[in-house]
Amino acid sequence: MSRPFVFLLRLALVALVLAFLFVPEAFRPLLEPFAPVGAPAIYDRASLLDLTISHLLIVVAAIVPATLISVALAILVSRPIGAEFLPLSRAIVNIGQTFPPVAVLALAVPVVGFGTWPTLIALFLYGLLPIFENTLAGLTGLQPAVAEAAKGTGMTGRQRLFQVELPLALPVILEGVRISLVIALSTATIGSTVAAKGLGEVIIAGLNSNNLAFVLQGGLLTGALAVILYDGLGEISRMTAARS
Amino acid sequence: MIRIEGLTKEYAGNAVVRDVSMEIEAATITVIVGTSGSGKSTFLRMINRLVEPTKGVVEIDGTDTREMKAYELRRRIGYAIQDHGLFPHWTVARNIATVPKLLGWDRKKIDARVHELLELLQLDPDEIAPRYPHQLSGGQAQRVGVARALAARPDMLLMDEPFGALDPVIRAKAQTDLKSIQDRLGSTILLVTHDMAEAIRLGDRIAVMSEGRVEQLAPPAEILTHPASDNVRNLVGDDDRPFRYLSLIPVSERTEEGTAEGTPIAADRSLYDALAEMIWSGREVLPVVGEDGSARGLVRRGALLDAARSVA
Ligand SMILES: Nc1ncnc2c1ncn2[C@@H]1O[C@H](COP(=O)(O)OP(=O)(O)O)[C@@H](O)[C@H]1O
Ligand SMILES: [Mg+2]
């Protein structure tokens, strides 16, 4: 597909999502056929805009610390002194992935109660692995000649890390963040089962009241946000990779 | 001056460099030559401590290198490698500026130095400085790698098969250029290669390595006329020895009085070049001219073959 066409497509998708969030009423005729007779076609128990913002905030609040911790851990285990901790770190980071998200929620609720926290914990745990593995791959995948040159020119370990290894690993690290964000965005919907405020609420309400229109608007919004984020971050990571 | 004594490296009890000692005069080129796996790179990398020796001492101008911090030592020694190892996320200018930046030179001084080096290596600064490594040809990238190694005016340059990735034509030019740069700057160069022809062309002295040992350390002519062992003889290639020897001697050494017809040859070219010219043009005698084009006399095929026979 040609660049201008892709650009227009992106713009159209963003415009559509914004239009739906700010003037959902305009979409009533489209959704009405999917709602049971007499039931509302647009979710009316909370503003869709508020739910979307809250959904995105939970995702960001989970992925930012997941990124910081994963990157720090990957840096540590890729240094000679940290190499011993590699298997242990892998195991810890993998735990998040082996539990199904529902199980994490179920385990977290008795400890931290209902609301936002169990969801944050689940998303955080799910976010670790892709970022950790990608950062590690980026840091250890340095071309041997470049690694040799960095040492040979007299850079200290810290200078090698910040001037050479991290900048060159950046596209791969961003790719990991991108994967984690998209996983978190969709996983966050099940957070509504433990009363986290987000788009899952719309879908669950739709399922409970047999209102397909609710399910559609919750699902499509989440999907559209995922596509926009995935695509936007992909563009950034391409820009950082252009030179290497 | 560099003094190396009893330098040894063992991996898991297996010696890959064994008890190497030598002294390297300032402003000379020493070429380490040997087959692949003979320990050349390991030897070279012990000098800037990319590899820590198991035993032995390296002294630079009387200072034991172990007394310095490894990264400080490396900033004083230029290092150029086969796959140039340019930093792909930095421009050519930033790559060349690597060591000056680490040493904290000010910006103006660095910019001027980068400009000067690009010109020294015959790269157009305005065109090449802002490029990224992936926008360079193999030959250009190799020269930028050498420029980076020279940037902080190191007293000494370590080069590990610096021309290994170049095609033969560019390679020959890179060798000539290195020689003239070394003449001009007076750098001390330690260069590793597996190519004996390259060693003979570049070296003031050649160290032949085999299985971690230096089997012979001598000027090129002596390596050719008196190989110390079968290994050295094999590396030179028995069939090629007369030709290699001719490539070492300038035409001026066998120039006689007189005049001759046809295209002349410059006095500073080698007897090898003169022989090639005789074969191509079907002549037995070539007129010889100086750098300024003035007549110097002639060179005869017979004199040239006599010179070649003296190796046998
Ligand atoms: N880090 C290392 N660990 C174990 N063996 C090594 C290591 N580095 C080099 N060697 C071995 O040492 C020998 C010499 O290697 P090297 O110095 O690279 O040779 P050359 O540069 O002459 O080809 C080879 O047999 C190589 O496998
Ligand atoms: Mg080698």
Coordinates of C-alpha atoms in Angstrom, one line a residue, chain B residues 41 49 58 79 83 100 131 133 136 173 210-211 213 250 260 268 293 303 307:
Chain B
S41 CA 44.7 -11.5 16.9
R49 CA 44.5 -5.4 26.9
V58 CA 54.0 -5.2 27.7
Y79 CA 42.7 0.2 16.9
D83 CA 34.9 -5.3 9.7
P100 CA 38.6 12.8 21.2
R131 CA 26.9 10.2 6.2
P133 CA 28.2 4.1 7.9
L136 CA 29.6 4.2 2.6
K173 CA 45.6 1.4 -2.9
S210 CA 52.9 -20.3 13.8
E211 CA 51.0 -22.1 16.6
R213 CA 55.1 -18.7 18.5
P250 CA 63.3 0.0 -6.2
A260 CA 66.6 3.9 -24.1
D268 CA 60.8 4.6 -7.2
G293 CA 60.2 13.3 -15.1
A303 CA 70.2 -7.0 -14.3
A307 CA 68.7 -9.6 -8.7

